Amino acid sequence: MKRLSIILALAAITLNSAAVERVERNYIQNSTTFEEVKESLVMDRKWVPYPSYSDRAGWDELMGVHKERIIKGGERYLDYQWKVVKAMDYLEFETSGNRKVMEDIINSNNSAIACLFAAELAEGRGRFIPQIINGVFHTCEMTSWSLSAHLPILSPSHRSIPQKGDNTLELTQGGMAQMFSWIYYFLAPEFDKYQPEFSRRLKDELKHRELDSYLERDDFWWMGFADPHRVLNNWTPWCTSNALISFMLMEDDRDRLAQAVWKGIKSVDNFLDLIKGDGGIDEGPSYWGSSPGKLYDYLNMLDLITGGKVTIYDNKMVRDMGEYIVRSYVGDGWVVNFADASARGGADGLSLIYRYGKAVGSDLMCGYACARKNEQPSRPGANLDFMRFLESLRVEKEFEAASISYEPSSYTWYPETEFHYMSNKEGMFFAGKGGYNEESHNHNDVGTFNLYCDNLPIIIDVGVGTYTRQTFTDERYKVWVFQSSYHNLPDVNGVAQNHGWNYKARSVVSTPDSFTLDLAEAFPEEARIKKWTRSSRLKGGTLSITEDFVLDEALAPNQLNFMTWGTVDVSKPGTVAITVKDKKFHLKYDSRTFTASVETKVLDDKKLSNVWGKEVYRISLTDRKARKSGKYSYSIVRQ
């Protein structure tokens, strides 16, 4: 194996590893002490809010109308053949960069176990137990529960091949530890009817693979201990919540449980210290469920294990992080997407938004969840995140009965993240961003914007395709979707934006109907920019934009780029006709200054084509000459 492929793989999560300014908030630690946490712990699983396995009436009540559907979901796997992740499947990540070869196998097995487990809880007759045991035993035999794409960064070998005894803590491994801890809690006595070794082995594997490793290791980057100024992202609340649930279900020693709970508190405080304090999520709505959503999961479990004595639900930052998913919602399933986020989707179900909103006292979140109930009927389904499945069932009847009014916000400004949203009664919605080009899951997109009409995207952010090794290496910005030239941004003097902490917006000003910022520092020195002020104003059915610039030199004609889908016609000078479904727009420009062209980008990645169709388009307005200074004015007008 070439050493180069190893080095490239190592960059998978280190792209955004540069130091950031830490704000010492320590919200949870400042609300309690280690001694108070230890004293408050609810031991012996008495915190569990669900029926015991043998409580059939309790499970009938909890499962409700979903019981038969969940049982049928498990029946599909009664004859499931457990799949083996072969050595070459792990190695595929190093050789080709394809991570799905390995992940599809482990995900298939995990889905089977989750559905069988849920079906057994629903039915309670022991019919699914033998196949669950098969899946558990098969999984216990695996060398590692970690993904091949994560091992090179987190394991001592820096290879995608797992080594015996290497208990790497990461997302999928932690999810498996959580789900298998629930299996042990509910089904260990049923396993023992077949052979006590099955439950003994499972308990030993959970202790070895999760509990001991979590207490003994401080060097996993997502914990936030190795480098106190390193950027943290959704991994921290996600991995920490998985660890906490595992300890709550498996640990009987108060001292060890207290150590684990306190360590998690410090990690989550690290996360809250190192992200923006305005509630904006630079990873975008697609990551809300695994970032603020996981923060809520963690706080929910912390509340349970301490008997309600340790909570920070009244914290404004925690509430603002929750409301981000609502404020970023455009309508009809479309969301404001920047960075790696998709333009479709967002949170992992309305139940999560409702539960989060209820906890933090947000009528905006609860009202939003209620308003969308009819378009997203509740269908709790078992998956690796088994705690969310159970919690969705627990709140089901309350959520279905809830009726809370919802009024979308017409203006939202995140002053630290520098996200700006504005909309009007004519059905127009504008989203712009400042920020910098080393955000988590970054695209080079400082100053880009999205435009929507009657909830439909017109000027778009394409998003990101299926993750591969290249996605998270120093080759990332060779892929077109990450480049500023394929966002709604200018190429200046023939130069695109660069990535890094120093490439950022400046002089950012947000008002309810306008957004202005200087893009100069987002470009490298060779662009030769002194000033590039972009001002956007929304009025009625028109978005008006000016680009006011001064360059040190005029080396090449500037080019303004816009991404869209639907159909594009550039044949008429001064007007680009854009039609998306039944929405018609004209991009109006000065034909004496610009020539217009359109480039087709074929989408051969299903993650993108499922959103946009077979192709998207880049409209480019290219200046007829190189200019050292000037002011471009153009508008996007609804027809």
XYZ file of C-alpha atoms in Angstrom:
639
model
C 0.000 0.000 0.000
C 1.381 3.365 -0.938
C 2.130 5.584 2.018
C 0.458 8.502 0.209
C -2.965 6.912 0.527
C -2.450 6.556 4.267
C -1.436 10.187 4.638
C -4.455 11.338 2.659
C -6.774 9.203 4.752
C -5.342 10.689 7.919
C -6.716 14.080 6.964
C -10.295 12.866 7.182
C -11.195 14.857 10.253
C -8.179 17.132 10.529
C -9.233 19.525 7.774
C -10.856 21.782 10.348
C -8.341 21.224 13.145
C -6.760 24.668 13.368
C -6.987 26.516 16.663
C -9.915 28.811 17.452
C -10.529 31.307 20.190
C -12.093 29.561 23.143
C -14.844 31.248 25.163
C -14.802 29.850 28.698
C -18.514 29.330 29.186
C -18.441 26.029 31.117
C -22.226 26.133 31.352
C -22.720 22.692 32.913
C -19.683 22.707 35.204
C -20.691 26.130 36.520
C -24.120 24.752 37.435
C -22.888 21.906 39.621
C -19.849 20.114 41.112
C -18.437 16.630 40.782
C -19.542 15.814 44.327
C -23.083 16.988 43.630
C -23.228 14.946 40.433
C -21.984 11.831 42.219
C -24.490 12.254 45.030
C -27.404 12.812 42.626
C -26.825 9.722 40.452
C -29.875 7.493 40.048
C -28.417 4.009 40.338
C -29.594 0.535 39.299
C -31.333 1.762 36.146
C -34.189 3.228 38.196
C -34.127 6.227 35.851
C -35.344 4.139 32.872
C -38.711 5.612 31.772
C -39.848 2.566 29.761
C -41.711 -0.630 30.721
C -39.792 -3.738 31.713
C -39.577 -6.422 29.030
C -42.258 -8.527 30.716
C -44.717 -5.622 31.061
C -46.807 -6.436 28.015
C -49.515 -3.907 28.799
C -46.850 -1.239 29.153
C -45.341 -2.049 25.762
C -48.751 -2.196 24.101
C -49.364 1.292 25.445
C -45.934 2.576 24.381
C -46.009 1.071 20.886
C -49.623 2.112 20.319
C -50.741 2.047 16.693
C -47.184 1.271 15.568
C -47.025 -2.160 17.203
C -47.958 -4.328 14.236
C -45.855 -2.312 11.802
C -42.807 -2.649 14.063
C -43.358 -6.393 14.447
C -43.619 -6.816 10.685
C -40.428 -4.817 10.342
C -38.650 -7.380 12.496
C -40.167 -10.334 10.670
C -38.320 -9.285 7.522
C -35.081 -10.226 9.276
C -36.007 -13.584 10.812
C -34.047 -15.326 8.056
C -31.437 -12.592 7.630
C -27.952 -13.881 6.809
C -25.440 -11.950 8.894
C -22.841 -10.320 6.696
C -19.091 -10.337 7.208
C -16.943 -7.246 6.705
C -14.000 -8.799 4.922
C -10.404 -7.592 5.090
C -10.551 -6.166 1.575
C -13.745 -4.304 2.461
C -11.836 -2.403 5.146
C -8.875 -1.889 2.850
C -11.072 -0.467 0.080
C -11.065 2.920 1.804
C -7.288 3.130 1.407
C -7.137 1.785 -2.114
C -10.016 3.627 -3.802
C -11.380 6.013 -1.184
C -14.754 4.213 -1.222
C -16.104 3.956 2.315
C -19.523 2.542 1.412
C -18.148 -0.920 0.635
C -17.462 -1.461 4.314
C -20.209 0.750 5.730
C -23.067 -0.801 3.747
C -22.312 -4.171 5.349
C -22.109 -3.020 8.953
C -25.127 -0.746 8.481
C -27.161 -3.632 7.083
C -26.350 -5.787 10.114
C -27.110 -2.968 12.544
C -30.459 -2.253 10.882
C -31.388 -5.920 11.142
C -30.536 -6.057 14.847
C -32.434 -2.830 15.584
C -35.591 -4.037 13.799
C -35.471 -7.473 15.423
C -34.932 -5.910 18.840
C -37.816 -3.470 18.447
C -40.091 -6.254 17.201
C -39.293 -8.382 20.231
C -40.053 -5.518 22.601
C -43.341 -4.999 20.779
C -44.401 -8.659 20.709
C -42.679 -10.092 23.785
C -43.062 -13.774 22.894
C -39.405 -14.651 22.403
C -39.882 -15.272 18.683
C -37.080 -12.901 17.671
C -34.607 -13.774 20.459
C -32.588 -16.485 18.624
C -31.942 -14.231 15.634
C -31.056 -11.306 17.926
C -28.565 -13.568 19.680
C -27.125 -14.537 16.299
C -26.634 -10.880 15.450
C -25.172 -9.983 18.826
C -22.769 -12.925 18.839
C -21.738 -12.185 15.266
C -21.049 -8.563 16.185
C -19.094 -9.485 19.316
C -16.767 -11.525 17.097
C -15.791 -8.446 15.066
C -12.308 -7.079 15.647
C -13.666 -3.535 15.728
C -17.019 -1.765 15.610
C -15.459 1.321 14.024
C -15.742 2.439 10.419
C -12.831 2.034 8.038
C -12.979 5.766 7.209
C -12.528 6.751 10.867
C -9.833 4.294 11.927
C -6.942 6.057 10.135
C -7.499 9.228 12.145
C -8.393 7.771 15.512
C -6.499 4.488 15.802
C -2.789 4.135 16.671
C -2.098 2.230 13.452
C -3.411 5.064 11.222
C -4.747 2.394 8.924
C -8.270 1.491 7.815
C -7.654 -2.120 8.927
C -8.694 -2.688 12.569
C -6.095 -4.090 14.937
C -6.909 -6.514 17.732
C -7.385 -4.709 21.023
C -7.746 -1.280 19.394
C -10.912 0.126 20.942
C -11.420 3.262 18.921
C -14.360 5.385 20.046
C -16.274 6.982 17.177
C -19.768 7.536 15.834
C -20.892 4.113 14.616
C -19.001 2.237 17.338
C -20.668 4.436 19.957
C -24.080 3.963 18.402
C -23.595 0.215 18.519
C -22.487 0.394 22.150
C -25.665 2.341 22.975
C -27.992 -0.056 21.162
C -26.323 -3.182 22.539
C -26.494 -1.723 26.044
C -30.256 -1.465 25.612
C -30.346 -5.051 24.347
C -28.454 -6.191 27.438
C -30.736 -4.221 29.756
C -33.978 -5.582 28.312
C -33.022 -9.044 27.068
C -30.122 -10.464 29.132
C -32.442 -12.793 31.124
C -33.960 -14.031 27.847
C -30.486 -14.689 26.455
C -29.645 -16.663 29.591
C -32.497 -19.077 28.884
C -30.493 -20.236 25.889
C -26.975 -19.933 27.279
C -25.613 -17.490 29.933
C -22.465 -17.062 27.879
C -24.334 -14.873 25.405
C -25.185 -12.129 27.900
C -21.848 -12.523 29.686
C -19.992 -12.059 26.420
C -22.066 -9.032 25.470
C -21.475 -7.374 28.846
C -17.742 -8.042 28.598
C -17.536 -6.603 25.074
C -19.389 -3.432 26.102
C -17.084 -2.954 29.063
C -13.995 -3.537 26.944
C -15.014 -1.681 23.769
C -16.791 1.334 25.307
C -16.725 1.779 29.082
C -13.062 1.099 29.859
C -11.804 2.843 26.764
C -13.895 5.930 27.508
C -12.554 6.263 31.041
C -8.947 5.453 30.170
C -8.490 7.544 27.018
C -8.346 11.345 26.811
C -6.723 11.628 23.400
C -9.705 11.266 21.074
C -9.999 14.674 19.417
C -13.773 14.865 19.878
C -13.385 14.843 23.684
C -11.736 18.266 23.507
C -8.926 17.490 25.942
C -5.879 16.915 23.725
C -6.008 20.416 22.203
C -8.122 22.920 24.170
C -8.389 25.221 21.128
C -9.180 22.640 18.443
C -12.506 23.042 16.642
C -15.149 20.593 17.813
C -18.260 19.637 15.877
C -21.208 17.246 16.008
C -18.909 14.369 16.982
C -18.606 15.673 20.542
C -22.251 15.611 21.670
C -22.912 12.542 19.502
C -20.097 10.352 20.859
C -20.569 11.685 24.388
C -24.293 10.937 24.457
C -23.622 7.383 23.255
C -21.035 6.902 25.990
C -23.316 8.335 28.679
C -26.222 6.051 27.759
C -23.906 3.023 27.772
C -22.621 3.868 31.239
C -26.110 4.576 32.559
C -27.263 1.129 31.445
C -24.170 -0.952 32.173
C -22.223 0.576 35.082
C -23.071 -0.442 38.673
C -20.126 1.216 40.408
C -21.095 4.716 41.554
C -17.498 5.971 41.425
C -16.935 4.845 37.845
C -20.337 6.136 36.754
C -19.635 9.502 38.375
C -16.260 9.715 36.622
C -17.884 8.983 33.266
C -20.702 11.492 33.791
C -18.280 14.218 34.858
C -15.951 13.512 31.949
C -18.886 13.859 29.566
C -19.874 17.139 31.195
C -16.389 18.496 30.570
C -16.417 17.327 26.934
C -19.806 18.878 26.197
C -18.680 22.095 27.901
C -15.628 22.017 25.606
C -17.992 21.742 22.649
C -20.102 24.677 23.845
C -16.956 26.710 24.552
C -15.551 26.217 21.065
C -18.580 26.800 18.825
C -20.319 30.044 17.985
C -22.469 31.407 20.796
C -25.300 32.729 18.615
C -26.918 29.350 17.959
C -26.025 29.228 14.267
C -24.790 25.838 13.056
C -22.078 26.294 10.448
C -22.456 22.643 9.409
C -25.971 23.405 8.185
C -29.445 21.886 8.762
C -28.391 18.388 7.664
C -26.209 18.260 10.754
C -28.745 19.705 13.183
C -29.949 16.281 14.278
C -26.405 15.136 15.018
C -25.203 18.394 16.580
C -27.826 20.378 18.540
C -30.083 17.311 18.345
C -27.386 15.203 19.972
C -26.733 17.939 22.505
C -30.390 17.622 23.484
C -30.109 13.809 23.647
C -27.138 14.214 25.955
C -28.875 16.799 28.180
C -31.959 14.591 28.303
C -29.914 11.659 29.595
C -27.982 13.871 32.014
C -31.330 15.034 33.385
C -32.482 11.435 33.864
C -29.313 10.072 35.485
C -29.133 12.976 37.963
C -32.800 12.903 38.842
C -33.376 16.320 37.274
C -30.689 17.988 39.365
C -28.297 18.850 36.491
C -29.895 20.680 33.573
C -29.126 23.745 31.454
C -32.365 23.839 29.477
C -32.824 27.471 30.495
C -29.592 28.455 28.735
C -30.191 30.864 25.836
C -27.443 29.384 23.665
C -28.943 25.898 24.010
C -32.348 27.288 23.022
C -30.928 29.237 20.070
C -29.147 26.124 18.803
C -32.457 24.284 18.858
C -34.345 27.025 17.040
C -31.760 27.101 14.237
C -33.471 24.190 12.491
C -36.792 26.075 12.440
C -35.352 29.393 11.306
C -33.455 27.599 8.510
C -36.596 26.002 7.155
C -37.841 27.562 3.915
C -40.901 25.405 3.248
C -42.119 22.293 1.406
C -39.134 20.322 2.728
C -36.505 22.820 1.559
C -33.958 24.265 3.976
C -31.165 26.830 3.840
C -28.105 24.761 3.082
C -24.515 25.910 3.348
C -21.348 23.805 3.620
C -22.005 20.045 3.354
C -25.701 20.341 4.168
C -28.342 19.161 1.739
C -31.077 21.492 0.533
C -33.578 18.824 1.541
C -34.291 17.551 5.034
C -32.672 18.504 8.286
C -33.741 17.195 11.667
C -34.249 13.512 12.406
C -38.010 13.773 12.722
C -40.466 16.278 14.124
C -40.685 14.429 17.420
C -37.088 15.391 18.223
C -37.801 19.055 17.459
C -40.928 18.954 19.612
C -39.131 17.306 22.546
C -36.205 19.726 22.308
C -38.571 22.691 22.060
C -40.600 21.533 25.038
C -37.441 21.099 27.137
C -36.111 24.603 26.406
C -39.506 26.308 26.392
C -39.512 27.230 22.706
C -42.991 27.736 21.276
C -41.276 28.363 17.939
C -39.908 24.812 17.850
C -43.023 23.153 19.265
C -45.284 25.151 16.968
C -43.178 24.299 13.929
C -43.296 20.589 14.778
C -47.071 20.748 15.225
C -47.550 22.696 11.985
C -45.771 20.024 9.973
C -47.394 16.949 11.532
C -49.805 16.435 8.653
C -47.092 16.478 5.996
C -44.833 14.174 8.025
C -47.025 11.551 9.725
C -45.346 9.947 12.721
C -43.746 6.579 11.952
C -41.133 5.833 14.633
C -38.710 3.299 13.230
C -35.976 1.351 14.951
C -32.411 2.107 13.979
C -28.956 2.304 15.506
C -29.993 5.386 17.486
C -32.279 3.280 19.638
C -32.695 5.879 22.365
C -34.338 8.281 19.929
C -36.660 5.532 18.781
C -37.779 4.877 22.346
C -38.134 8.568 23.149
C -40.221 9.154 20.014
C -42.598 6.447 21.184
C -42.714 7.897 24.690
C -43.826 11.346 23.494
C -46.032 10.093 20.645
C -49.481 10.628 22.160
C -48.602 13.973 23.691
C -47.139 15.213 20.422
C -50.126 14.048 18.386
C -52.486 15.839 20.744
C -50.454 19.062 20.890
C -51.710 22.167 19.081
C -49.354 25.148 19.200
C -49.484 28.016 16.735
C -46.519 28.720 14.482
C -45.492 31.905 12.710
C -42.262 31.762 10.650
C -39.682 34.445 11.320
C -39.265 36.971 8.503
C -35.757 37.976 9.593
C -32.970 36.097 11.370
C -29.414 37.236 11.935
C -26.629 35.147 13.493
C -23.954 37.752 14.275
C -21.141 35.291 15.070
C -21.860 32.613 12.473
C -22.840 35.431 10.071
C -25.902 33.752 8.607
C -28.599 36.154 7.386
C -32.171 35.176 6.456
C -34.870 37.563 5.211
C -38.237 36.942 3.591
C -41.259 38.981 2.534
C -44.964 38.674 1.872
C -44.350 38.262 -1.863
C -42.965 34.763 -1.193
C -39.293 35.670 -1.569
C -36.697 34.236 0.830
C -33.022 35.246 0.764
C -30.248 33.533 2.719
C -26.710 34.915 2.751
C -23.592 34.070 4.673
C -20.330 35.651 5.745
C -18.113 33.534 7.944
C -14.780 32.088 6.929
C -13.403 29.286 4.806
C -12.393 26.784 7.470
C -15.747 26.100 9.055
C -16.763 22.566 9.919
C -17.581 20.701 6.685
C -16.456 23.864 4.902
C -17.045 24.939 1.329
C -15.247 27.990 -0.020
C -18.408 30.069 0.074
C -17.872 33.333 1.975
C -20.491 35.788 0.712
C -22.648 33.299 -1.178
C -26.438 33.466 -1.117
C -29.484 31.347 -1.888
C -32.769 32.684 -3.268
C -36.149 30.970 -2.902
C -39.574 31.774 -4.299
C -42.759 30.350 -2.762
C -40.539 27.857 -0.909
C -38.751 26.703 -4.073
C -34.970 27.175 -4.520
C -34.092 29.328 -7.530
C -30.468 30.354 -6.951
C -29.050 27.357 -5.156
C -26.253 25.838 -3.139
C -25.648 22.441 -4.739
C -24.449 20.792 -1.517
C -22.122 17.809 -1.354
C -22.104 14.364 -2.905
C -21.424 11.005 -1.325
C -18.526 11.123 1.107
C -15.293 9.504 -0.016
C -11.685 9.717 1.137
C -11.182 12.708 -1.165
C -13.987 14.564 0.601
C -11.921 14.844 3.770
C -8.366 15.194 2.490
C -6.153 17.876 1.030
C -7.777 16.982 -2.315
C -11.148 18.279 -1.094
C -11.048 21.574 -2.963
C -10.246 19.889 -6.245
C -13.879 18.747 -6.256
C -16.080 21.344 -7.942
C -18.869 21.383 -5.334
C -16.446 22.793 -2.736
C -15.083 25.586 -4.929
C -16.306 29.174 -4.732
C -16.551 29.215 -8.530
C -19.521 26.848 -8.201
C -21.241 28.897 -5.562
C -22.987 32.212 -6.109
C -19.771 34.191 -6.008
C -17.339 36.085 -8.232
C -14.033 34.950 -9.653
C -11.837 38.031 -9.290
C -8.973 38.544 -11.728
C -9.630 34.943 -12.723
C -9.022 33.745 -9.131
C -11.405 31.852 -6.822
C -11.574 31.937 -3.024
C -9.105 29.960 -0.948
C -9.640 27.831 2.161
C -8.205 28.509 5.592
C -8.876 30.491 8.746
C -7.611 33.754 7.288
C -10.048 33.716 4.360
C -13.119 35.415 5.758
C -15.752 38.110 5.421
C -15.349 41.545 6.905
C -17.569 44.603 7.497
C -20.693 42.434 7.616
C -23.954 44.362 8.093
C -27.398 42.775 8.368
C -30.792 44.520 8.360
C -34.309 43.097 7.897
C -34.227 43.820 4.148
C -30.513 43.960 3.227
C -27.194 42.184 3.650
C -23.785 43.723 2.974
C -20.250 42.407 3.369
C -16.734 42.766 1.997
C -15.386 39.607 0.323
C -11.810 40.819 -0.194
C -10.193 38.726 2.550
C -11.854 35.529 1.322
C -9.560 35.563 -1.730
C -5.825 34.842 -1.920
C -3.231 37.517 -2.634
C -3.109 36.729 -6.347
C -6.657 38.045 -6.734
C -5.195 41.497 -5.949
C -8.316 42.775 -4.169
C -8.441 45.890 -1.997
C -12.217 45.878 -1.580
C -15.137 43.858 -2.862
C -18.365 44.944 -1.203
C -21.445 42.923 -2.061
C -24.782 44.477 -1.095
C -28.055 42.566 -1.467
C -31.509 44.058 -1.000
C -34.853 42.277 -1.153
C -37.948 44.245 -2.121
C -41.132 42.755 -3.450
C -40.323 40.175 -6.110
C -36.854 41.581 -6.786
C -33.420 40.862 -5.338
C -31.046 43.700 -6.221
C -27.302 43.221 -5.826
C -24.348 45.550 -6.261
C -20.686 44.590 -6.326
C -18.495 47.602 -5.473
C -14.813 46.766 -5.955
C -11.295 48.154 -6.020
C -8.354 46.024 -7.138
C -4.614 46.583 -6.956
C -4.308 45.403 -10.554
C -6.634 44.404 -13.365
C -5.177 41.119 -14.594
C -8.206 39.354 -16.060
C -11.939 40.007 -16.512
C -14.053 39.364 -13.437
C -16.757 36.741 -13.591
C -19.962 36.546 -11.538
C -21.286 33.016 -11.018
C -24.773 31.760 -10.120
C -25.901 28.181 -9.605
C -29.432 27.132 -10.538
C -31.507 24.217 -11.837
C -34.581 23.892 -14.069
C -33.927 25.544 -17.418
C -31.729 28.493 -18.410
C -31.801 30.674 -21.514
C -28.965 33.169 -22.085
C -29.841 33.988 -25.705
C -31.247 37.463 -25.034
C -28.553 40.036 -24.155
C -29.197 41.697 -20.808
C -31.522 38.985 -19.539
C -30.978 35.397 -18.389
C -34.289 33.563 -18.240
C -34.474 31.008 -15.405
C -37.421 28.649 -15.071
C -37.659 26.279 -12.121
C -40.814 24.192 -12.243
C -43.528 26.892 -12.601
C -41.403 29.774 -11.285
C -39.996 32.172 -13.862
C -37.206 34.623 -13.108
C -35.034 37.011 -15.078
C -31.462 37.752 -14.121
C -31.112 41.278 -15.477
C -27.638 42.658 -16.193
C -25.913 45.321 -18.285
C -25.094 43.674 -21.612
C -22.611 46.476 -22.364
C -20.560 45.280 -19.384
C -21.138 41.529 -19.369
C -21.506 38.551 -21.635
C -23.611 35.700 -20.296
C -22.881 31.984 -20.578
C -24.182 28.795 -19.027
C -22.326 25.614 -18.056
C -24.082 22.306 -17.448
C -22.897 20.134 -14.561
C -24.110 16.562 -14.868
C -24.911 15.028 -11.488
C -23.739 11.426 -11.465
C -23.870 11.204 -7.673
C -27.258 10.056 -6.358
C -26.936 12.140 -3.213
C -27.033 15.223 -5.451
C -29.303 13.984 -8.240
C -31.943 12.917 -5.718
C -32.236 16.597 -4.785
C -31.712 18.430 -8.084
C -32.284 15.903 -10.845
C -29.810 14.944 -13.546
C -28.030 18.276 -13.866
C -27.566 21.778 -12.508
C -26.304 24.891 -14.255
C -23.765 27.587 -13.636
C -24.664 30.960 -15.087
C -21.638 33.208 -15.564
C -21.602 36.936 -16.282
C -18.128 37.727 -17.564
C -16.914 41.294 -17.790
C -15.975 42.334 -21.319
C -12.709 43.757 -20.021
C -10.425 43.691 -16.988
C -11.252 46.499 -14.555
C -9.295 47.873 -11.629
C -12.404 49.322 -10.002
C -16.096 49.668 -10.603
C -19.606 48.862 -9.473
C -21.647 46.028 -10.963
C -25.402 46.207 -10.521
C -27.837 43.448 -11.433
C -31.124 42.026 -10.225
C -33.027 38.760 -10.072
C -36.675 39.481 -10.774
C -39.742 37.327 -10.399
C -41.895 37.278 -13.536
